[in-house]
PDB file of C-alpha atoms in Angstrom:
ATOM      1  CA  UNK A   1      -3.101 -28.091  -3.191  1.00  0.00           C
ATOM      2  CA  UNK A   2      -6.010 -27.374  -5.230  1.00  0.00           C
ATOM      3  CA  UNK A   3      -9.138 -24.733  -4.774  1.00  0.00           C
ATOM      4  CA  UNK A   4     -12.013 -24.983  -6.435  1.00  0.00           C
ATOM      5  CA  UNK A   5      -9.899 -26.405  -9.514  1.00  0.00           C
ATOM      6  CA  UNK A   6      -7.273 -23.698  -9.069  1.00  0.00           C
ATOM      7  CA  UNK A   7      -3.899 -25.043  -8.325  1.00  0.00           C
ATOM      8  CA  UNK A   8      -2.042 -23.555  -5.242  1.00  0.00           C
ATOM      9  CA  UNK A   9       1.579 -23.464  -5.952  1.00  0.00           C
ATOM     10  CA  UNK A  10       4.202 -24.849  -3.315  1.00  0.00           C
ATOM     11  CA  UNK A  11       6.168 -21.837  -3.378  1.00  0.00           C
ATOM     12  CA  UNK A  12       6.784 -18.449  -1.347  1.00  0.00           C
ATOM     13  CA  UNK A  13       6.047 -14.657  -1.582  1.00  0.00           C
ATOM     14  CA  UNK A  14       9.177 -13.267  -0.026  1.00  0.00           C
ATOM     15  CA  UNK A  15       9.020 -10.001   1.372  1.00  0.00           C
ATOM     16  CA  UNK A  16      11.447  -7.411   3.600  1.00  0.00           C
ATOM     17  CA  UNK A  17      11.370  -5.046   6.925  1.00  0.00           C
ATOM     18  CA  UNK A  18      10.071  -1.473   6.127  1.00  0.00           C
ATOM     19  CA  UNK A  19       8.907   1.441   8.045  1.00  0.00           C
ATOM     20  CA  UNK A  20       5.722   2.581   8.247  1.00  0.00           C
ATOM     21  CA  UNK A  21       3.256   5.264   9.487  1.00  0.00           C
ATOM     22  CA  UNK A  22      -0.736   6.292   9.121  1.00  0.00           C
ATOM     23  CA  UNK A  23      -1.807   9.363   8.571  1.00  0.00           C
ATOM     24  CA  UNK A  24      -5.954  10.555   8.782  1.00  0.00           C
ATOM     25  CA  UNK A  25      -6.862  13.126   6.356  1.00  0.00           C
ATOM     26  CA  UNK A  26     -10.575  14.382   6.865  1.00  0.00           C
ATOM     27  CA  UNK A  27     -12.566  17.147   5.172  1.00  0.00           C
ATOM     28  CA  UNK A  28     -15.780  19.040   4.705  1.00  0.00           C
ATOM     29  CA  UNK A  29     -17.164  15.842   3.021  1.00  0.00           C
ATOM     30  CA  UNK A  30     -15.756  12.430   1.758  1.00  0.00           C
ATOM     31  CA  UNK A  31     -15.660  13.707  -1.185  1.00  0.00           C
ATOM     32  CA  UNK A  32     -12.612  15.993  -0.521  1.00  0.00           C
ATOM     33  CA  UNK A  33     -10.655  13.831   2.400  1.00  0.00           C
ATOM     34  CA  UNK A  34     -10.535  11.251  -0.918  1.00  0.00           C
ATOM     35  CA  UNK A  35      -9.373  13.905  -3.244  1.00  0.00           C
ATOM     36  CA  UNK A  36      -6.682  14.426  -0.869  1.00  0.00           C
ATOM     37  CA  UNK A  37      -5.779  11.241   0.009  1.00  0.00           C
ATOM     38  CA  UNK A  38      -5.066  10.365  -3.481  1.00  0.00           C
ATOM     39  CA  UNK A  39      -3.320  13.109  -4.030  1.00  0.00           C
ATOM     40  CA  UNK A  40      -1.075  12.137  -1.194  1.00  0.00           C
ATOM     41  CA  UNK A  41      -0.766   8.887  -1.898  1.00  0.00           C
ATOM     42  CA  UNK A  42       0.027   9.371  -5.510  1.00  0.00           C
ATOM     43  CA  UNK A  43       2.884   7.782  -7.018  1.00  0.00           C
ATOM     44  CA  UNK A  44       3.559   5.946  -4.408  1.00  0.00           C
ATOM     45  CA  UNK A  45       3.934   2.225  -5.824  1.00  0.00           C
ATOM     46  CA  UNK A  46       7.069   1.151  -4.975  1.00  0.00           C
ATOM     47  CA  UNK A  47      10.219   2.441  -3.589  1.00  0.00           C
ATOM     48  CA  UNK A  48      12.503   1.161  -5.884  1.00  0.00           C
ATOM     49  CA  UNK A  49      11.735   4.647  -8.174  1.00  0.00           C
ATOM     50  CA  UNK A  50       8.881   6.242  -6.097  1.00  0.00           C
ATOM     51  CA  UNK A  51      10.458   6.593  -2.774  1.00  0.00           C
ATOM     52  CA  UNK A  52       7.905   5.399  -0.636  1.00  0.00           C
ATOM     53  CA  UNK A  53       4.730   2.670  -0.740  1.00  0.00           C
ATOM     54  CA  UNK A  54       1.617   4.280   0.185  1.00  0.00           C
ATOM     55  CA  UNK A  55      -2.533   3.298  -0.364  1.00  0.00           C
ATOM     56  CA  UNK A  56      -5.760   4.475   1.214  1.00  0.00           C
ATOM     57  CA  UNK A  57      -6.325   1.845   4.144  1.00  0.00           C
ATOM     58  CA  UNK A  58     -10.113   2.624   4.302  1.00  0.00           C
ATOM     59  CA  UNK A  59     -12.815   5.156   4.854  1.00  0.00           C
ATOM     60  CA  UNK A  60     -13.807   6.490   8.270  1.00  0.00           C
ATOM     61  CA  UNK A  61     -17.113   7.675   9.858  1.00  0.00           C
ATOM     62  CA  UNK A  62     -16.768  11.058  11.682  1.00  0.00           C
ATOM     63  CA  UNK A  63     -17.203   9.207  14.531  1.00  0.00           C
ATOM     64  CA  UNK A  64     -13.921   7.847  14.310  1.00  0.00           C
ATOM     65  CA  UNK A  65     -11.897  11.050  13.393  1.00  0.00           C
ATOM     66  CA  UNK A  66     -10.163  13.434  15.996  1.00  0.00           C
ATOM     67  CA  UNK A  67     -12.345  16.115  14.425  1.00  0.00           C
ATOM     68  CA  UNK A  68     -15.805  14.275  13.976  1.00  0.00           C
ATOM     69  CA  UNK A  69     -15.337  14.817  10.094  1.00  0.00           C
ATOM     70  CA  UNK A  70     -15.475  12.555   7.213  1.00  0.00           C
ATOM     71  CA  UNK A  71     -11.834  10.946   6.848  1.00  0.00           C
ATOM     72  CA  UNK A  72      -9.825   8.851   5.603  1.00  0.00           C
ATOM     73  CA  UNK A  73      -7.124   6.293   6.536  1.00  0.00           C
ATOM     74  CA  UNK A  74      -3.731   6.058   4.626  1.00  0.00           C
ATOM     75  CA  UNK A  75      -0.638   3.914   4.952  1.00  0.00           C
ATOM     76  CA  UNK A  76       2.480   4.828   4.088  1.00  0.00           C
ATOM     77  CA  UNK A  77       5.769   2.461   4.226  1.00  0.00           C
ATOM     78  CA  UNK A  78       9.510   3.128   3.183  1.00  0.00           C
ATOM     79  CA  UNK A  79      12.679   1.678   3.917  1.00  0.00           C
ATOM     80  CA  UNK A  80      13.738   3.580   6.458  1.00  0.00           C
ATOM     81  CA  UNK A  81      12.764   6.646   9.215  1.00  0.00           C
ATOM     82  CA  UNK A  82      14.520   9.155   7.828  1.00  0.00           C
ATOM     83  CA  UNK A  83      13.015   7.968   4.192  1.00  0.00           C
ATOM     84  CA  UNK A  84       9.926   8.107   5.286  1.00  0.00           C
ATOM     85  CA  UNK A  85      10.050  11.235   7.421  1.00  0.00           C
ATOM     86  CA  UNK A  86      11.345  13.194   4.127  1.00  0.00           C
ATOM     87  CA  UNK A  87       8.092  11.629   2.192  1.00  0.00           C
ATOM     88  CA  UNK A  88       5.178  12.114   4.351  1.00  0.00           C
ATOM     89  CA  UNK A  89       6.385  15.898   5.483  1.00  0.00           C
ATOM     90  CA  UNK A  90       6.906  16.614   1.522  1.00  0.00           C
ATOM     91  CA  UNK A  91       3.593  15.073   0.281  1.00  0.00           C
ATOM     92  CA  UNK A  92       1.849  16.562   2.994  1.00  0.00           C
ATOM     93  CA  UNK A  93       2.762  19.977   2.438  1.00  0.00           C
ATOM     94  CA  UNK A  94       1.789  19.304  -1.316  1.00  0.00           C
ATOM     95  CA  UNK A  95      -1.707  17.011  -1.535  1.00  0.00           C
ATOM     96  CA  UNK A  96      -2.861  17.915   2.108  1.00  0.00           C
ATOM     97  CA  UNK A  97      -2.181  21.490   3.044  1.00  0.00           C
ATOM     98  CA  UNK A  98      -3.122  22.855  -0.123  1.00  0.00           C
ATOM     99  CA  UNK A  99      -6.924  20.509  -0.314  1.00  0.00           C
ATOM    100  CA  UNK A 100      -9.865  22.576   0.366  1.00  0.00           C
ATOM    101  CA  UNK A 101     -11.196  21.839   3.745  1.00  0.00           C
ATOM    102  CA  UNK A 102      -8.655  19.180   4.653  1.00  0.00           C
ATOM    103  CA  UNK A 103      -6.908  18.682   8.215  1.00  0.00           C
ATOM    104  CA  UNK A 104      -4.244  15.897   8.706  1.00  0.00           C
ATOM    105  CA  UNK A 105      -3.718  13.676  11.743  1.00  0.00           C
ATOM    106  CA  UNK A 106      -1.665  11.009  13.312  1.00  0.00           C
ATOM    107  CA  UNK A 107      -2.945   7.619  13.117  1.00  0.00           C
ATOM    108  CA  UNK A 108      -0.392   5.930  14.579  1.00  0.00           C
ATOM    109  CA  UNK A 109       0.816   7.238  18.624  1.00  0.00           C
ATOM    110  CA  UNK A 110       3.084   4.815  19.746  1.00  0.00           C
ATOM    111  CA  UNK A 111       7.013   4.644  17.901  1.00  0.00           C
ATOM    112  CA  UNK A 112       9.710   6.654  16.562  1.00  0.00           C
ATOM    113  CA  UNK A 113       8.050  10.427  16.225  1.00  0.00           C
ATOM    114  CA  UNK A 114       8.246  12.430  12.896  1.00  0.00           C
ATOM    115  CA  UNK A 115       7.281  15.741  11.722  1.00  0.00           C
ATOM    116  CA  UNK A 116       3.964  16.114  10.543  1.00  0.00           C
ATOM    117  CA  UNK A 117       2.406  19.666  11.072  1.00  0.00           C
ATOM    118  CA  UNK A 118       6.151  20.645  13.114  1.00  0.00           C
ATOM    119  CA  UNK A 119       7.356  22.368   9.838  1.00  0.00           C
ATOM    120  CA  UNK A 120       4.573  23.055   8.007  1.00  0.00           C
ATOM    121  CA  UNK A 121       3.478  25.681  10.421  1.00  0.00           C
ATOM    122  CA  UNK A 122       6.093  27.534   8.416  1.00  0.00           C
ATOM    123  CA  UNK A 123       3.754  28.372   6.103  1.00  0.00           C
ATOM    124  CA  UNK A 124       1.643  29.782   8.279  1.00  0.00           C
ATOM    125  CA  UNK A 125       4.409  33.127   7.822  1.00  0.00           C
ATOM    126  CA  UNK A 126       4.441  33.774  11.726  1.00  0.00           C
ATOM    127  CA  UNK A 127       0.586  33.895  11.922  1.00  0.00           C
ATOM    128  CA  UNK A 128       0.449  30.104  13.069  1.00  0.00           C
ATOM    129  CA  UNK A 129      -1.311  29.464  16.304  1.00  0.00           C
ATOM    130  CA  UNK A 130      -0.407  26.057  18.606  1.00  0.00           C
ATOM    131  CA  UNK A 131      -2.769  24.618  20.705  1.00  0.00           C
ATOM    132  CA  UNK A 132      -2.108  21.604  22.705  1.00  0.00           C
ATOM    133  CA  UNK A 133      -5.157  19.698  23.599  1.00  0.00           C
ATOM    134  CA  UNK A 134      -4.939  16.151  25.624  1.00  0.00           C
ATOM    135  CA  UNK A 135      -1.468  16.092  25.293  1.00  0.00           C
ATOM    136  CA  UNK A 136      -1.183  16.250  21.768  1.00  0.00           C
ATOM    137  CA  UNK A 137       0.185  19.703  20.333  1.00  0.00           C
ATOM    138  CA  UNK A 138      -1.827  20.733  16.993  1.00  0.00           C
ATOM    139  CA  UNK A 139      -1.116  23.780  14.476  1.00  0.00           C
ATOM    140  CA  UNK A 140      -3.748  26.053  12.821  1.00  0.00           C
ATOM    141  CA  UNK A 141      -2.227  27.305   9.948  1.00  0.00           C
ATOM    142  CA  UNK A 142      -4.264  30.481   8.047  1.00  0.00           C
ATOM    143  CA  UNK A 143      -5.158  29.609   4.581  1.00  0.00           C
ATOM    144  CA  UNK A 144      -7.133  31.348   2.182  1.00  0.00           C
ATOM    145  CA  UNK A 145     -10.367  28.881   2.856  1.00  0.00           C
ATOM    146  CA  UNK A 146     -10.144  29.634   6.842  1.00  0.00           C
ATOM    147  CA  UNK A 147      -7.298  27.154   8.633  1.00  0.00           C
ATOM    148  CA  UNK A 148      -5.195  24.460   7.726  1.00  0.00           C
ATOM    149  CA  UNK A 149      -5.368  21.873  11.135  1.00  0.00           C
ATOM    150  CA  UNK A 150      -2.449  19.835  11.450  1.00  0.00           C
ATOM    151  CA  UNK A 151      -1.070  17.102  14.359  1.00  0.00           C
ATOM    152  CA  UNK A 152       2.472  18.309  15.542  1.00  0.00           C
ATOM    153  CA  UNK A 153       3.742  14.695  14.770  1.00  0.00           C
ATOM    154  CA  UNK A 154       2.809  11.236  14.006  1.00  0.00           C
ATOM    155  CA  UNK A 155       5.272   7.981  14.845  1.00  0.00           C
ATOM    156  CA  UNK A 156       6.335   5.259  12.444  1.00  0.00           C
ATOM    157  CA  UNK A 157       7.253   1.372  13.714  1.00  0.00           C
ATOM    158  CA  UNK A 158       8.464  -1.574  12.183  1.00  0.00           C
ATOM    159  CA  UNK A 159       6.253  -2.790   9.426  1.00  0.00           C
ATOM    160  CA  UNK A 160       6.432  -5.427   6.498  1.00  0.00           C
ATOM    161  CA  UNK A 161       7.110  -4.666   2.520  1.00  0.00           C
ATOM    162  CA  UNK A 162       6.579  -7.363  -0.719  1.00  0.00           C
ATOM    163  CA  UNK A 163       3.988  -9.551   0.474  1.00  0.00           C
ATOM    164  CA  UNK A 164       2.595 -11.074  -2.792  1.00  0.00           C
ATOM    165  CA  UNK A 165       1.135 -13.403  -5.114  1.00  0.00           C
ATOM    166  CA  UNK A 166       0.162 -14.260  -8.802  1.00  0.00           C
ATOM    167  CA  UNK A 167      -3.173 -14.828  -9.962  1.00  0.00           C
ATOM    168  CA  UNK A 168      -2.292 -17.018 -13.207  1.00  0.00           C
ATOM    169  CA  UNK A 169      -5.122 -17.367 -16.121  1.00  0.00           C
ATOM    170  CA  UNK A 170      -6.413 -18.234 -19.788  1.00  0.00           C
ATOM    171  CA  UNK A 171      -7.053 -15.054 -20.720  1.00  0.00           C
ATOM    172  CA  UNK A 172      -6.187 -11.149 -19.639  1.00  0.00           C
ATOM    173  CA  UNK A 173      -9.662 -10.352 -18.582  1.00  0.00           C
ATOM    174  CA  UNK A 174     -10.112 -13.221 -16.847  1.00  0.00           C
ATOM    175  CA  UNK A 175      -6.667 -12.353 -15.018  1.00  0.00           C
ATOM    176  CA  UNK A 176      -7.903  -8.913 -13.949  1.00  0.00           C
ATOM    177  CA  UNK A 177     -11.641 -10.257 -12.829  1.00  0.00           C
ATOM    178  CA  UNK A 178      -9.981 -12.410 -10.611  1.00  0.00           C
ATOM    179  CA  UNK A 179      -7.794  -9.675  -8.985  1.00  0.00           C
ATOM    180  CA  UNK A 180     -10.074  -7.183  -8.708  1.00  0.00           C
ATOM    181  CA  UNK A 181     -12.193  -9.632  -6.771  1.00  0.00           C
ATOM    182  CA  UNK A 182      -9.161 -10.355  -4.805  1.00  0.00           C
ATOM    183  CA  UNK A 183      -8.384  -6.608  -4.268  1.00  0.00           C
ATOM    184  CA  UNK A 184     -12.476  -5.902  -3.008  1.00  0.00           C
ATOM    185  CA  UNK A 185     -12.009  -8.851  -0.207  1.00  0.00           C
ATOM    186  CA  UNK A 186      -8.523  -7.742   0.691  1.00  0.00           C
ATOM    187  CA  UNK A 187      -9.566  -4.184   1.693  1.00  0.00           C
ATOM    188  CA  UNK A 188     -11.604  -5.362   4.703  1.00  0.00           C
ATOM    189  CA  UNK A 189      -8.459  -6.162   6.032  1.00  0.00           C
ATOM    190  CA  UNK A 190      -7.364  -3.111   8.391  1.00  0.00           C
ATOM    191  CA  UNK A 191      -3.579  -2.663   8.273  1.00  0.00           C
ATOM    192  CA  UNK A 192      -2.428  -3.128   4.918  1.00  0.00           C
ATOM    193  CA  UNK A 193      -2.601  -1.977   1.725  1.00  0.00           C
ATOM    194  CA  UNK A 194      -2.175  -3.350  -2.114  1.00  0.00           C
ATOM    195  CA  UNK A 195      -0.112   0.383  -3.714  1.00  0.00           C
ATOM    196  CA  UNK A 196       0.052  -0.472  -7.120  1.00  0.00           C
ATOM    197  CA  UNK A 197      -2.792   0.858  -9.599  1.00  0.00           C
ATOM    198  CA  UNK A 198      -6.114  -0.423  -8.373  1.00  0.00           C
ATOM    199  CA  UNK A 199      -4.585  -2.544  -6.588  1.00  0.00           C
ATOM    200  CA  UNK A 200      -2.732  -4.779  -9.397  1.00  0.00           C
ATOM    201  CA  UNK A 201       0.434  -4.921 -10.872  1.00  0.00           C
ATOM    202  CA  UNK A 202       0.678  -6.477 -14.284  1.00  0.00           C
ATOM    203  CA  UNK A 203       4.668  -5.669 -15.043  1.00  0.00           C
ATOM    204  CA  UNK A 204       6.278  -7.839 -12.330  1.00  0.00           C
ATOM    205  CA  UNK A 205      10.121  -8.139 -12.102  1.00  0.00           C
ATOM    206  CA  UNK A 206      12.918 -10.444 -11.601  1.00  0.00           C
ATOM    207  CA  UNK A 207      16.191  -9.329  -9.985  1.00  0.00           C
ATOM    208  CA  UNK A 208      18.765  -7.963 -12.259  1.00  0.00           C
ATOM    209  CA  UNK A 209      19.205  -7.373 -16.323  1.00  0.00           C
ATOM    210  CA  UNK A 210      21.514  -7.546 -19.310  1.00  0.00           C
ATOM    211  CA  UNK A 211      21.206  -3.853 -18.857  1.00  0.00           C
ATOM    212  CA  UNK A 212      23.711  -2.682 -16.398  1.00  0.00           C
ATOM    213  CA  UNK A 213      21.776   0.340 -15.706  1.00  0.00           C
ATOM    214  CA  UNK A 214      18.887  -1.571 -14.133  1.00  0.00           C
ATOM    215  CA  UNK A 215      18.534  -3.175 -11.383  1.00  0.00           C
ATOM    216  CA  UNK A 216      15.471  -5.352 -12.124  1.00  0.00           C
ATOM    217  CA  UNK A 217      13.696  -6.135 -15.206  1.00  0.00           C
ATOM    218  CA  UNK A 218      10.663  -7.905 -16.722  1.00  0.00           C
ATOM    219  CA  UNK A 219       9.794 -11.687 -15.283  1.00  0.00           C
ATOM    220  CA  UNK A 220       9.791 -13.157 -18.204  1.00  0.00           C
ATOM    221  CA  UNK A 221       9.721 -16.549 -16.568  1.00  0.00           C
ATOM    222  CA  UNK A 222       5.901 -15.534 -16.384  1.00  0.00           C
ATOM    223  CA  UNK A 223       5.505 -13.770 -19.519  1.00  0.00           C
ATOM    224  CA  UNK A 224       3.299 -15.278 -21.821  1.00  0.00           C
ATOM    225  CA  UNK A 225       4.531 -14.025 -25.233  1.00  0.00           C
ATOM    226  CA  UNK A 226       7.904 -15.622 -24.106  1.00  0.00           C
ATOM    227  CA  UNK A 227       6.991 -19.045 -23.780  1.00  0.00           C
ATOM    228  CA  UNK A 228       9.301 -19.851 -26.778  1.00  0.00           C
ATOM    229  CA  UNK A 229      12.347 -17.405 -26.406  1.00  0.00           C
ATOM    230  CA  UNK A 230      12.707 -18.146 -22.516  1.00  0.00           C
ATOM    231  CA  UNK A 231      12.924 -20.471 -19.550  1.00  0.00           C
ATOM    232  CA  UNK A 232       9.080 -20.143 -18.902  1.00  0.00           C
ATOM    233  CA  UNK A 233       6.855 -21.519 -15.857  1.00  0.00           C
ATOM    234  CA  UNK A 234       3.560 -21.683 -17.928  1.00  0.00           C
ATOM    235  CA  UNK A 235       1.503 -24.288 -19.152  1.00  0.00           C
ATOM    236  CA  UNK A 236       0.482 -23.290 -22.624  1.00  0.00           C
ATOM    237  CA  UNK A 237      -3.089 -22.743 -21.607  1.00  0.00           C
ATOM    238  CA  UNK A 238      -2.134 -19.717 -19.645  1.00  0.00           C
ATOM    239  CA  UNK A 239      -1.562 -16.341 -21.505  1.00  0.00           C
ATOM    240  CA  UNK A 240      -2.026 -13.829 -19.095  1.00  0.00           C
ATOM    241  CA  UNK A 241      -0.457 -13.312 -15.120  1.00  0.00           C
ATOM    242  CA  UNK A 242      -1.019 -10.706 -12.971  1.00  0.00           C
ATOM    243  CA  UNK A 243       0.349 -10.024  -9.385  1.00  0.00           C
ATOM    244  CA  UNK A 244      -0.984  -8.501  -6.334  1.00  0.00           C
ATOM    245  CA  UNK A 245       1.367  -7.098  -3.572  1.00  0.00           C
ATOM    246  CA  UNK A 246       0.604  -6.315   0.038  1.00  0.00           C
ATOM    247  CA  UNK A 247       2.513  -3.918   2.296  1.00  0.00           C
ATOM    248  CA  UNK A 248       1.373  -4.919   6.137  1.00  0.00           C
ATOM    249  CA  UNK A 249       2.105  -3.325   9.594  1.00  0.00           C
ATOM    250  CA  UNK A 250       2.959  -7.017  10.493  1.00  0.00           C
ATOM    251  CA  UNK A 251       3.394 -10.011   8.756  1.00  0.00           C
ATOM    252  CA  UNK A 252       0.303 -11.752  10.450  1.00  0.00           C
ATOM    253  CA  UNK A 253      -1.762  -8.332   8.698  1.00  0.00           C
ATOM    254  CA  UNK A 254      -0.103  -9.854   5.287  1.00  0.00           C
ATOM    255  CA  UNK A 255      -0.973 -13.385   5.931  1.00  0.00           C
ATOM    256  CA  UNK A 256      -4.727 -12.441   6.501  1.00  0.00           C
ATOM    257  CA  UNK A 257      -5.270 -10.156   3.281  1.00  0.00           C
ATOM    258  CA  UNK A 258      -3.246 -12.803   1.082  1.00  0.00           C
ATOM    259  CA  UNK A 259      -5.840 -15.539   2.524  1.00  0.00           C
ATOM    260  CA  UNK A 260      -8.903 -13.620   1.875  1.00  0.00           C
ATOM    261  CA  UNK A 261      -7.616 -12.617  -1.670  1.00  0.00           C
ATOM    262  CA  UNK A 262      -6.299 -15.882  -2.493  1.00  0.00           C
ATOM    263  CA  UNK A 263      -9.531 -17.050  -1.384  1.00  0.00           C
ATOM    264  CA  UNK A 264     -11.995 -14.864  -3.342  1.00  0.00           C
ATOM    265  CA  UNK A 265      -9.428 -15.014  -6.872  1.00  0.00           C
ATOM    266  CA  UNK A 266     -10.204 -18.938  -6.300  1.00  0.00           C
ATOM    267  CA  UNK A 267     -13.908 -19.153  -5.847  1.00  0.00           C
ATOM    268  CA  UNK A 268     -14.285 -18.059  -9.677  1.00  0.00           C
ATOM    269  CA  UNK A 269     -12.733 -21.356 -10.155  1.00  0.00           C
ATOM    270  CA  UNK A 270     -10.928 -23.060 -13.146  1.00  0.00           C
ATOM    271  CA  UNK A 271     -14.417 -22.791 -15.551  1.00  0.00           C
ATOM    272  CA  UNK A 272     -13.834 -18.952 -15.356  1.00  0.00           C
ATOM    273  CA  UNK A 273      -9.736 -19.515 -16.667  1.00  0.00           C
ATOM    274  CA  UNK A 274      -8.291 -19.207 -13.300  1.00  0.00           C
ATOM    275  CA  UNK A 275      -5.316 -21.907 -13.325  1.00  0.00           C
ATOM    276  CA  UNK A 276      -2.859 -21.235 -10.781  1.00  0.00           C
ATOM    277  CA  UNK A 277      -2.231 -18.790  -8.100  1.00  0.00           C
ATOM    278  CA  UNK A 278       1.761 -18.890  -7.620  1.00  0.00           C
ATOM    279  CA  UNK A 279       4.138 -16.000  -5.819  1.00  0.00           C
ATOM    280  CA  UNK A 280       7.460 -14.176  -6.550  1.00  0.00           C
ATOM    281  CA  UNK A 281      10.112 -14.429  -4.592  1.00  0.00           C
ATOM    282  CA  UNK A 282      14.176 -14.561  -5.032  1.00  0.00           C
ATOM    283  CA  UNK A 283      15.292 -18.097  -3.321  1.00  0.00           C
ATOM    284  CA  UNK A 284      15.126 -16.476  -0.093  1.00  0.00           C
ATOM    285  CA  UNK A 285      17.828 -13.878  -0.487  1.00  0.00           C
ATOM    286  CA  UNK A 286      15.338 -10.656  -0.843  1.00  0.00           C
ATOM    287  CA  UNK A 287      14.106 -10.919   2.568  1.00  0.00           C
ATOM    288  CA  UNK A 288      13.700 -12.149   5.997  1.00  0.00           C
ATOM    289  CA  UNK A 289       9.611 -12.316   5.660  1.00  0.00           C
ATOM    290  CA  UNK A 290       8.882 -16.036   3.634  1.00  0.00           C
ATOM    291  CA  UNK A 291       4.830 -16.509   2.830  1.00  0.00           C
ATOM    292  CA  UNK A 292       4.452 -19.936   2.154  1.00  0.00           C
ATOM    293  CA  UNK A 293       0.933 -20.354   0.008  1.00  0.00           C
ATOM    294  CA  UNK A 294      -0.342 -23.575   0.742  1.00  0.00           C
ATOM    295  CA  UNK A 295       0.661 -22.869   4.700  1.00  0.00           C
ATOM    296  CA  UNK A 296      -1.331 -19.686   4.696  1.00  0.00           C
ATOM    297  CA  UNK A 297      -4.248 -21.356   2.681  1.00  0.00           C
ATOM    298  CA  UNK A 298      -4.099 -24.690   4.833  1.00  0.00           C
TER     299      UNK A 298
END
């Protein structure tokens, strides 16, 4: 298969069940709801080290917020309920609750239900207030600004982890244009997110390593400075790859934001040093969840 002179690999991103939740953070301003959201969605990559995967899904008019603020949407996905529980209490309590202005909801009303504001009333030293409105129980927490409004709980359901593919080109800038014009189409796409740095990951891993102590190490299959020390799957045109991975709440959410961003990395074409988009995947063994490029791009 072939785009706009850029090969399309016949190969799979293979990717694994997680659990996820959303969270809405809003503020006096967008300003603020961001400066929280990245702060609670801070090294938050992958949960190999990080414990948990979590990204900004999107912005949100006031209009769409519980409290008719400025907000914003995050995503956050680990490998289990109890996992994730643990993360989204602890990084709440720590980016949200202590951001001027901020108040944190549930974005997600339906699943298995986790704390949210349940123990971080604590804080509140006994001068907490509840108030239950609609059938959902908030807290109002005294802080030094005014209050601290928080959503008793939020619930987390089945979601997807690894989605992914490689954007494979002549040169490293010409690697990164093409993602980041990737990353801008895939975040139209509600329900996922991309949590590595703006969206890219440049150090992507195989399973395993000569070093015991690890349990994965550099690809260097797709490492361009190792075209003569290793078993390598570039052409010697290509010297730099760079890979984008997608966390979904389903894997039909995964197969839309891979399209789009295979999509726009393509349309800069080969005359711009885009070669080959490819994926990474482990023979099948990683995960249940199998992305087959040329099917989704057919």
């Amino acid at each position: 298969m072939n785009i706009n002179g850029v090969q399309i690999d016949a190969t799979f991103a293979e990717a694994f069940p997680m659990r996820a939740t959303r969270v809405i953070i809003t503020a006096q301003n967008l300003k603020w709801a961001y400066h929280a959201a990245q702060a609670m969605t801070g090294f938050a990559t992958s949960v190999i080290a990080c414990g948990c995967e979590a990204g900004i899904e999107r912005e949100l008019d006031p209009s769409e917020t519980p409290d008719g603020r400025p907000g914003i949407s995050a995503l956050i996905f680990a490998m289990g309920g109890k996992t994730l529980a643990k993360q989204v209490e602890t990084r709440a309590g720590q980016c949200v609750l202590t951001s001027p202005t901020s108040a944190l909801f549930a974005g997600i009303h339906e699943g298995d239900k986790i704390p949210l504001g349940k123990n971080l009333r604590f804080f509140g030293d006994g001068f907490q207030i509840s108030k239950r409105i609609n059938g959902k129980r908030y807290w109002r927490v005294p802080v030094m600004d005014g209050e601290f409004l928080c959503e008793d709980t939020t619930c987390t359901v089945k979601a997807v982890g690894g989605g992914n593919f490689l954007i494979l080109a002549e040169s490293q800038p010409q690697a990164l244009a093409a993602c980041e014009a990737a990353i801008e189409a895939m975040k139209k796409i509600p329900n996922v997110i991309m949590p590595f740095p703006g969206g890219v990951v440049r150090s992507g891993s195989k399973v395993g390593s000569k070093y015991k102590a690890l349990s994965a190490s550099t690809n260097d299959a797709f490492c361009p400075t190792l075209k003569g020390q290793s078993r390598t799957d570039l052409s010697p045109e290509i010297e730099s790859v760079m890979e984008i991975v997608i966390d979904g709440l389903t894997d039909d959410d995964i197969k839309k934001a891979m399209r789009v961003g295979i999509e726009a990395a393509c349309s800069l074409g080969a005359e711009n040093g885009i070669r080959r988009i490819s994926a990474g995947n482990y023979g099948g063994k990683l995960g249940p969840f199998l992305f087959h490029l040329q099917e989704i791009m057919a």
